[in-house]
PDB file of C-alpha atoms in Angstrom:
ATOM      1  CA  MET A1483      -0.600 -27.183  11.424  1.00  0.00           C
ATOM      2  CA  ALA A1484       2.971 -26.376  12.485  1.00  0.00           C
ATOM      3  CA  SER A1485       1.920 -23.935  15.150  1.00  0.00           C
ATOM      4  CA  GLU A1486      -0.216 -26.511  16.912  1.00  0.00           C
ATOM      5  CA  SER A1487       2.650 -28.994  17.290  1.00  0.00           C
ATOM      6  CA  GLY A1488       4.944 -26.762  19.295  1.00  0.00           C
ATOM      7  CA  ARG A1489       2.780 -25.234  21.924  1.00  0.00           C
ATOM      8  CA  THR A1490       2.036 -27.609  24.768  1.00  0.00           C
ATOM      9  CA  PRO A1491       4.508 -29.814  26.694  1.00  0.00           C
ATOM     10  CA  GLY A1492       4.758 -33.409  25.531  1.00  0.00           C
ATOM     11  CA  THR A1493       3.796 -32.830  21.895  1.00  0.00           C
ATOM     12  CA  GLN A1494       6.008 -33.971  19.033  1.00  0.00           C
ATOM     13  CA  GLN A1495       8.233 -31.689  17.040  1.00  0.00           C
ATOM     14  CA  PRO A1496       6.936 -30.715  13.558  1.00  0.00           C
ATOM     15  CA  ASN A1497       7.477 -33.223  10.783  1.00  0.00           C
ATOM     16  CA  LYS A1498      10.078 -31.931   8.337  1.00  0.00           C
ATOM     17  CA  ASP A1499       8.013 -33.350   5.476  1.00  0.00           C
ATOM     18  CA  ASP A1500       4.926 -31.438   6.547  1.00  0.00           C
ATOM     19  CA  PRO A1501       4.010 -28.959   3.735  1.00  0.00           C
ATOM     20  CA  ASN A1502       3.189 -26.420   6.433  1.00  0.00           C
ATOM     21  CA  ASN A1503       6.891 -26.338   7.262  1.00  0.00           C
ATOM     22  CA  SER A1504       7.796 -24.857   3.896  1.00  0.00           C
ATOM     23  CA  LYS A1505       9.972 -21.796   3.518  1.00  0.00           C
ATOM     24  CA  GLU A1506       6.883 -19.574   3.706  1.00  0.00           C
ATOM     25  CA  GLY A1507       5.811 -21.164   6.997  1.00  0.00           C
ATOM     26  CA  LYS A1508       9.155 -21.156   8.810  1.00  0.00           C
ATOM     27  CA  ARG A1509       8.847 -17.638  10.140  1.00  0.00           C
ATOM     28  CA  PHE A1510       5.351 -18.322  11.464  1.00  0.00           C
ATOM     29  CA  PHE A1511       6.477 -21.493  13.259  1.00  0.00           C
ATOM     30  CA  LYS A1512       9.498 -19.783  14.797  1.00  0.00           C
ATOM     31  CA  PHE A1513       7.574 -17.130  16.640  1.00  0.00           C
ATOM     32  CA  VAL A1514       4.668 -19.439  17.492  1.00  0.00           C
ATOM     33  CA  PHE A1515       7.122 -21.945  18.960  1.00  0.00           C
ATOM     34  CA  ASN A1516       8.396 -19.186  21.236  1.00  0.00           C
ATOM     35  CA  VAL A1517       5.028 -19.214  22.985  1.00  0.00           C
ATOM     36  CA  ASN A1518       6.119 -22.389  24.763  1.00  0.00           C
ATOM     37  CA  LYS A1519       9.653 -21.174  25.450  1.00  0.00           C
ATOM     38  CA  LYS A1520       8.815 -17.740  26.779  1.00  0.00           C
ATOM     39  CA  CYS A1521       7.380 -17.647  30.266  1.00  0.00           C
ATOM     40  CA  THR A1522       7.038 -13.908  30.739  1.00  0.00           C
ATOM     41  CA  ASP A1523       3.835 -11.902  30.757  1.00  0.00           C
ATOM     42  CA  GLU A1524       3.878 -11.315  26.985  1.00  0.00           C
ATOM     43  CA  THR A1525       4.602 -13.809  24.246  1.00  0.00           C
ATOM     44  CA  GLU A1526       7.750 -12.798  22.429  1.00  0.00           C
ATOM     45  CA  MET A1527       7.783 -12.679  18.641  1.00  0.00           C
ATOM     46  CA  THR A1528      10.846 -13.192  16.450  1.00  0.00           C
ATOM     47  CA  ALA A1529      12.958 -10.177  15.544  1.00  0.00           C
ATOM     48  CA  GLU A1530      12.149 -10.854  11.877  1.00  0.00           C
ATOM     49  CA  PHE A1531       8.429 -10.612  12.535  1.00  0.00           C
ATOM     50  CA  GLU A1532       8.846  -7.364  14.482  1.00  0.00           C
ATOM     51  CA  ARG A1533      10.972  -5.902  11.664  1.00  0.00           C
ATOM     52  CA  ASP A1534       8.352  -6.852   9.084  1.00  0.00           C
ATOM     53  CA  VAL A1535       5.572  -5.152  11.059  1.00  0.00           C
ATOM     54  CA  LYS A1536       7.706  -2.033  11.521  1.00  0.00           C
ATOM     55  CA  HIS A1537       8.590  -2.014   7.824  1.00  0.00           C
ATOM     56  CA  TYR A1538       4.909  -2.114   6.869  1.00  0.00           C
ATOM     57  CA  HIS A1539       4.327   1.078   8.882  1.00  0.00           C
ATOM     58  CA  GLU A1540       7.398   2.705   7.317  1.00  0.00           C
ATOM     59  CA  PHE A1541       6.303   1.793   3.802  1.00  0.00           C
ATOM     60  CA  ASP A1542       2.919   3.454   4.297  1.00  0.00           C
ATOM     61  CA  ALA A1543       4.624   6.651   5.499  1.00  0.00           C
ATOM     62  CA  VAL A1544       6.996   6.693   2.510  1.00  0.00           C
ATOM     63  CA  VAL A1545       4.199   6.057  -0.003  1.00  0.00           C
ATOM     64  CA  THR A1546       1.989   8.768   1.510  1.00  0.00           C
ATOM     65  CA  THR A1547       4.798  11.353   1.421  1.00  0.00           C
ATOM     66  CA  CYS A1548       5.848  10.406  -2.108  1.00  0.00           C
ATOM     67  CA  ILE A1549       2.299  10.718  -3.431  1.00  0.00           C
ATOM     68  CA  GLU A1550       1.952  14.165  -1.891  1.00  0.00           C
ATOM     69  CA  TYR A1551       5.127  15.525  -3.494  1.00  0.00           C
ATOM     70  CA  VAL A1552       4.575  13.876  -6.870  1.00  0.00           C
ATOM     71  CA  GLU A1553       0.984  15.065  -7.050  1.00  0.00           C
ATOM     72  CA  ASN A1554       1.871  18.638  -6.101  1.00  0.00           C
ATOM     73  CA  MET A1555       4.620  18.772  -8.728  1.00  0.00           C
ATOM     74  CA  PHE A1556       2.991  17.053 -11.682  1.00  0.00           C
ATOM     75  CA  ILE A1557      -0.784  17.341 -11.245  1.00  0.00           C
ATOM     76  CA  PRO A1558      -2.305  20.852 -11.240  1.00  0.00           C
ATOM     77  CA  PHE A1559      -4.529  21.521  -8.236  1.00  0.00           C
ATOM     78  CA  CYS A1560      -7.624  22.107 -10.325  1.00  0.00           C
ATOM     79  CA  SER A1561      -7.273  18.701 -12.003  1.00  0.00           C
ATOM     80  CA  LYS A1562      -6.678  16.616  -8.858  1.00  0.00           C
ATOM     81  CA  ASN A1563     -10.388  16.159  -8.360  1.00  0.00           C
ATOM     82  CA  PRO A1564     -12.011  14.790 -11.540  1.00  0.00           C
ATOM     83  CA  LYS A1565     -15.394  16.023 -10.282  1.00  0.00           C
ATOM     84  CA  ILE A1566     -14.228  19.634 -10.579  1.00  0.00           C
ATOM     85  CA  GLN A1567     -14.599  21.213 -13.998  1.00  0.00           C
ATOM     86  CA  MET A1568     -11.059  22.105 -14.993  1.00  0.00           C
ATOM     87  CA  ASP A1569     -10.419  25.595 -16.303  1.00  0.00           C
ATOM     88  CA  ASP A1570      -8.497  24.578 -19.413  1.00  0.00           C
ATOM     89  CA  SER A1571      -6.156  27.498 -20.023  1.00  0.00           C
ATOM     90  CA  LEU A1572      -4.687  25.943 -23.170  1.00  0.00           C
ATOM     91  CA  LYS A1573      -8.095  25.564 -24.764  1.00  0.00           C
ATOM     92  CA  SER A1574      -8.903  29.154 -23.841  1.00  0.00           C
ATOM     93  CA  LEU A1575      -5.587  30.229 -25.329  1.00  0.00           C
ATOM     94  CA  SER A1576      -6.476  28.416 -28.549  1.00  0.00           C
ATOM     95  CA  THR A1577      -9.722  30.373 -28.817  1.00  0.00           C
ATOM     96  CA  SER A1578      -7.976  33.634 -28.012  1.00  0.00           C
ATOM     97  CA  LEU A1579      -5.283  33.135 -30.645  1.00  0.00           C
ATOM     98  CA  ASN A1580      -7.897  32.273 -33.236  1.00  0.00           C
ATOM     99  CA  ASP A1581      -9.734  35.516 -32.446  1.00  0.00           C
ATOM    100  CA  PHE A1582      -6.518  37.520 -32.417  1.00  0.00           C
ATOM    101  CA  LYS A1583      -5.522  36.406 -35.922  1.00  0.00           C
ATOM    102  CA  ASN A1584      -8.163  38.771 -37.324  1.00  0.00           C
ATOM    103  CA  HIS A1585      -6.187  41.716 -35.945  1.00  0.00           C
ATOM    104  CA  VAL A1586      -2.694  40.959 -37.221  1.00  0.00           C
ATOM    105  CA  PRO A1587      -1.029  41.642 -40.577  1.00  0.00           C
ATOM    106  CA  GLU A1588      -2.144  39.283 -43.314  1.00  0.00           C
ATOM    107  CA  ASN A1589       1.216  37.505 -43.560  1.00  0.00           C
ATOM    108  CA  TYR A1590       0.996  36.485 -39.829  1.00  0.00           C
ATOM    109  CA  LYS A1591      -2.547  35.156 -39.837  1.00  0.00           C
ATOM    110  CA  SER A1592      -1.546  31.636 -40.861  1.00  0.00           C
ATOM    111  CA  SER A1593       0.946  31.488 -37.974  1.00  0.00           C
ATOM    112  CA  PHE A1594      -1.711  32.459 -35.427  1.00  0.00           C
ATOM    113  CA  GLU A1595      -4.135  29.978 -36.922  1.00  0.00           C
ATOM    114  CA  SER A1596      -1.493  27.257 -36.695  1.00  0.00           C
ATOM    115  CA  PHE A1597      -0.771  28.088 -33.043  1.00  0.00           C
ATOM    116  CA  SER A1598      -4.476  28.086 -32.271  1.00  0.00           C
ATOM    117  CA  THR A1599      -4.826  24.580 -33.710  1.00  0.00           C
ATOM    118  CA  LYS A1600      -1.742  23.370 -31.820  1.00  0.00           C
ATOM    119  CA  MET A1601      -2.987  24.757 -28.499  1.00  0.00           C
ATOM    120  CA  LYS A1602      -6.236  22.879 -28.940  1.00  0.00           C
ATOM    121  CA  ALA A1603      -4.309  19.659 -29.565  1.00  0.00           C
ATOM    122  CA  THR A1604      -2.047  20.456 -26.603  1.00  0.00           C
ATOM    123  CA  SER A1605      -5.061  20.724 -24.342  1.00  0.00           C
ATOM    124  CA  GLY A1606      -6.191  17.214 -25.249  1.00  0.00           C
ATOM    125  CA  ALA A1607      -2.694  15.762 -24.875  1.00  0.00           C
ATOM    126  CA  ARG A1608      -2.251  17.282 -21.421  1.00  0.00           C
ATOM    127  CA  LYS A1609      -5.594  15.922 -20.249  1.00  0.00           C
ATOM    128  CA  ASN A1610      -4.731  12.417 -21.486  1.00  0.00           C
ATOM    129  CA  HIS A1611      -1.387  12.453 -19.655  1.00  0.00           C
ATOM    130  CA  GLN A1612      -2.910  13.778 -16.449  1.00  0.00           C
ATOM    131  CA  ASP A1613      -5.757  11.252 -16.496  1.00  0.00           C
ATOM    132  CA  ILE A1614      -3.220   8.406 -16.557  1.00  0.00           C
ATOM    133  CA  GLN A1615      -1.099  10.061 -13.861  1.00  0.00           C
ATOM    134  CA  ARG A1616      -4.142  10.549 -11.664  1.00  0.00           C
ATOM    135  CA  ARG A1617      -5.182   6.899 -11.977  1.00  0.00           C
ATOM    136  CA  CYS A1618      -1.702   5.765 -10.937  1.00  0.00           C
ATOM    137  CA  LEU A1619      -1.643   8.077  -7.929  1.00  0.00           C
ATOM    138  CA  ASP A1620      -5.183   7.113  -6.922  1.00  0.00           C
ATOM    139  CA  ASN A1621      -4.111   3.473  -6.976  1.00  0.00           C
ATOM    140  CA  MET A1622      -1.266   4.300  -4.598  1.00  0.00           C
ATOM    141  CA  LYS A1623      -3.571   6.327  -2.351  1.00  0.00           C
ATOM    142  CA  ASN A1624      -5.767   3.273  -1.955  1.00  0.00           C
ATOM    143  CA  PHE A1625      -2.937   1.562  -0.088  1.00  0.00           C
ATOM    144  CA  HIS A1626      -3.249   3.910   2.894  1.00  0.00           C
ATOM    145  CA  ASN A1627      -7.032   4.084   2.772  1.00  0.00           C
ATOM    146  CA  GLN A1628      -7.645   0.367   2.272  1.00  0.00           C
ATOM    147  CA  GLN A1629      -4.712  -2.043   2.730  1.00  0.00           C
ATOM    148  CA  TYR A1630      -2.967  -0.117   5.496  1.00  0.00           C
ATOM    149  CA  ALA A1631      -6.221   0.572   7.323  1.00  0.00           C
ATOM    150  CA  ALA A1632      -7.038  -3.151   7.189  1.00  0.00           C
ATOM    151  CA  PHE A1633      -3.496  -3.980   8.329  1.00  0.00           C
ATOM    152  CA  LEU A1634      -3.916  -1.741  11.383  1.00  0.00           C
ATOM    153  CA  GLN A1635      -7.108  -3.571  12.287  1.00  0.00           C
ATOM    154  CA  LYS A1636      -5.400  -6.954  11.886  1.00  0.00           C
ATOM    155  CA  LYS A1637      -2.527  -5.741  14.073  1.00  0.00           C
ATOM    156  CA  LYS A1638      -5.019  -4.589  16.694  1.00  0.00           C
ATOM    157  CA  ASN A1639      -6.706  -8.010  16.588  1.00  0.00           C
ATOM    158  CA  PHE A1640      -3.297  -9.663  16.887  1.00  0.00           C
ATOM    159  CA  ASP A1641      -2.319  -7.628  19.960  1.00  0.00           C
ATOM    160  CA  GLU A1642      -5.633  -8.374  21.649  1.00  0.00           C
ATOM    161  CA  SER A1643      -5.441 -12.092  20.852  1.00  0.00           C
ATOM    162  CA  ARG A1644      -1.879 -12.293  22.164  1.00  0.00           C
ATOM    163  CA  ARG A1645      -2.944 -10.547  25.371  1.00  0.00           C
ATOM    164  CA  LYS A1646      -5.798 -13.028  25.899  1.00  0.00           C
ATOM    165  CA  MET A1647      -3.537 -15.994  25.155  1.00  0.00           C
ATOM    166  CA  ASP A1648      -0.909 -14.796  27.624  1.00  0.00           C
ATOM    167  CA  GLN A1649      -3.579 -14.246  30.244  1.00  0.00           C
ATOM    168  CA  ALA A1650      -4.929 -17.771  29.690  1.00  0.00           C
ATOM    169  CA  LYS A1651      -1.405 -19.179  29.930  1.00  0.00           C
ATOM    170  CA  ALA A1652      -0.857 -17.384  33.233  1.00  0.00           C
ATOM    171  CA  GLU A1653      -4.134 -18.770  34.578  1.00  0.00           C
ATOM    172  CA  VAL A1654      -2.979 -22.311  33.754  1.00  0.00           C
ATOM    173  CA  ARG A1655       0.227 -21.765  35.716  1.00  0.00           C
ATOM    174  CA  GLU A1656      -1.702 -20.343  38.658  1.00  0.00           C
ATOM    175  CA  ALA A1657      -4.294 -23.142  38.820  1.00  0.00           C
ATOM    176  CA  LYS A1658      -3.965 -25.280  41.980  1.00  0.00           C
ATOM    177  CA  THR A1659      -6.099 -28.359  41.347  1.00  0.00           C
ATOM    178  CA  THR A1660      -6.140 -30.914  38.554  1.00  0.00           C
ATOM    179  CA  THR A1661      -9.701 -29.982  37.623  1.00  0.00           C
ATOM    180  CA  ALA A1662      -8.838 -26.287  37.499  1.00  0.00           C
ATOM    181  CA  ILE A1663      -5.728 -26.977  35.419  1.00  0.00           C
ATOM    182  CA  GLU A1664      -7.737 -29.017  32.911  1.00  0.00           C
ATOM    183  CA  LYS A1665     -10.379 -26.308  32.546  1.00  0.00           C
ATOM    184  CA  LYS A1666      -7.799 -23.550  32.198  1.00  0.00           C
ATOM    185  CA  ALA A1667      -5.840 -25.650  29.709  1.00  0.00           C
ATOM    186  CA  ILE A1668      -8.920 -25.907  27.484  1.00  0.00           C
ATOM    187  CA  CYS A1669      -9.345 -22.121  27.601  1.00  0.00           C
ATOM    188  CA  TYR A1670      -5.658 -21.694  26.833  1.00  0.00           C
ATOM    189  CA  GLN A1671      -5.866 -24.005  23.816  1.00  0.00           C
ATOM    190  CA  LEU A1672      -8.817 -22.031  22.459  1.00  0.00           C
ATOM    191  CA  ALA A1673      -6.821 -18.834  22.931  1.00  0.00           C
ATOM    192  CA  VAL A1674      -3.857 -20.411  21.122  1.00  0.00           C
ATOM    193  CA  ASP A1675      -6.081 -21.420  18.203  1.00  0.00           C
ATOM    194  CA  ASP A1676      -7.432 -17.883  17.931  1.00  0.00           C
ATOM    195  CA  PHE A1677      -3.907 -16.488  18.097  1.00  0.00           C
ATOM    196  CA  ASP A1678      -2.856 -18.801  15.259  1.00  0.00           C
ATOM    197  CA  GLN A1679      -5.690 -17.551  13.085  1.00  0.00           C
ATOM    198  CA  VAL A1680      -5.237 -13.815  13.653  1.00  0.00           C
ATOM    199  CA  THR A1681      -1.462 -14.150  13.246  1.00  0.00           C
ATOM    200  CA  GLU A1682      -1.883 -15.865   9.888  1.00  0.00           C
ATOM    201  CA  GLU A1683      -4.236 -13.082   8.796  1.00  0.00           C
ATOM    202  CA  LEU A1684      -1.679 -10.450   9.761  1.00  0.00           C
ATOM    203  CA  ILE A1685       1.149 -12.287   8.004  1.00  0.00           C
ATOM    204  CA  LYS A1686      -0.857 -12.373   4.760  1.00  0.00           C
ATOM    205  CA  TYR A1687      -0.663  -8.576   4.622  1.00  0.00           C
ATOM    206  CA  ILE A1688       3.063  -8.609   5.323  1.00  0.00           C
ATOM    207  CA  GLU A1689       3.719 -11.219   2.642  1.00  0.00           C
ATOM    208  CA  SER A1690       1.691  -9.261   0.066  1.00  0.00           C
ATOM    209  CA  LEU A1691       3.939  -6.202   0.421  1.00  0.00           C
ATOM    210  CA  PRO A1692       6.548  -7.191  -2.235  1.00  0.00           C
ATOM    211  CA  GLY A1693       3.777  -7.386  -4.841  1.00  0.00           C
ATOM    212  CA  THR A1694       2.461  -3.987  -3.769  1.00  0.00           C
ATOM    213  CA  LYS A1695       5.952  -2.507  -4.070  1.00  0.00           C
ATOM    214  CA  LYS A1696       6.281  -3.839  -7.611  1.00  0.00           C
ATOM    215  CA  GLU A1697       2.892  -2.396  -8.533  1.00  0.00           C
ATOM    216  CA  PHE A1698       3.711   1.033  -7.090  1.00  0.00           C
ATOM    217  CA  THR A1699       7.092   1.083  -8.812  1.00  0.00           C
ATOM    218  CA  TYR A1700       5.218   0.813 -12.106  1.00  0.00           C
ATOM    219  CA  ASP A1701       2.811   3.574 -11.031  1.00  0.00           C
ATOM    220  CA  ILE A1702       5.576   6.025 -10.092  1.00  0.00           C
ATOM    221  CA  LEU A1703       7.558   5.349 -13.268  1.00  0.00           C
ATOM    222  CA  THR A1704       4.388   5.819 -15.320  1.00  0.00           C
ATOM    223  CA  VAL A1705       3.706   9.193 -13.676  1.00  0.00           C
ATOM    224  CA  LEU A1706       7.277  10.346 -14.346  1.00  0.00           C
ATOM    225  CA  SER A1707       7.373   9.037 -17.917  1.00  0.00           C
ATOM    226  CA  LYS A1708       4.057  10.736 -18.702  1.00  0.00           C
ATOM    227  CA  HIS A1709       5.468  13.997 -17.369  1.00  0.00           C
ATOM    228  CA  LYS A1710       8.481  13.579 -19.651  1.00  0.00           C
ATOM    229  CA  LYS A1711       6.245  12.772 -22.628  1.00  0.00           C
ATOM    230  CA  TYR A1712       4.071  15.782 -21.803  1.00  0.00           C
ATOM    231  CA  HIS A1713       7.049  18.140 -22.100  1.00  0.00           C
ATOM    232  CA  GLU A1714       8.177  16.456 -25.311  1.00  0.00           C
ATOM    233  CA  ASP A1715       4.711  17.062 -26.734  1.00  0.00           C
ATOM    234  CA  MET A1716       4.758  20.659 -25.528  1.00  0.00           C
ATOM    235  CA  SER A1717       8.077  21.212 -27.266  1.00  0.00           C
ATOM    236  CA  LYS A1718       6.585  19.993 -30.538  1.00  0.00           C
ATOM    237  CA  PHE A1719       3.359  21.951 -30.174  1.00  0.00           C
ATOM    238  CA  PHE A1720       5.162  25.177 -29.314  1.00  0.00           C
ATOM    239  CA  SER A1721       7.780  24.935 -32.065  1.00  0.00           C
ATOM    240  CA  LEU A1722       7.883  28.102 -34.111  1.00  0.00           C
ATOM    241  CA  PRO A1723       7.079  27.845 -37.792  1.00  0.00           C
ATOM    242  CA  SER A1724      10.087  28.222 -40.053  1.00  0.00           C
TER     243      SER A1724
END
């Protein structure tokens, strides 16, 4: 493992042919290698790593805000929760128009009957569009509730592991006897191994973000296109008879 070859004095540099030193692993090795170079109280990570962590937080904030505005604009409040029985005004309008046709002049009855039928069809079309929009938005909501929540836990584990590793490193430096140094070095190596593991787990979330962005791009465009199609359908349904 690349991270293991750059930590303790006297070890060899990573083999360039090692598959762990691929493009995907370079960033991980860079900041792990800094563990040996940095002799301050806290292990320093690369600027790229810090930017990636910050960007993950920023992405969650942007997604959460976008969902809120899109949902408020395109999804009626009463239909946001599928468990709530929606008061379908278009279906009610269809029934009302059908009843009203019995009280209009004979030559207008067919028009009211036609509108009644169209409103019933409109009701079904709107529900279909909103069901798809809701599924897309729910998928995006899951990012904050699931992926981001898990990311925060991984970041917490990372911070704690780094703290323990730095503490173990300091104890090695402060040891006075050969026996004490050897014992502390073993503890430090265990801390390094744990740090490697939790760092890799955190990086997996960071590296999955491009795929999430692509998925959410599709979701947003689907919500917007369904809104456009909804209005196109409304225009057809509400067209006056010639």
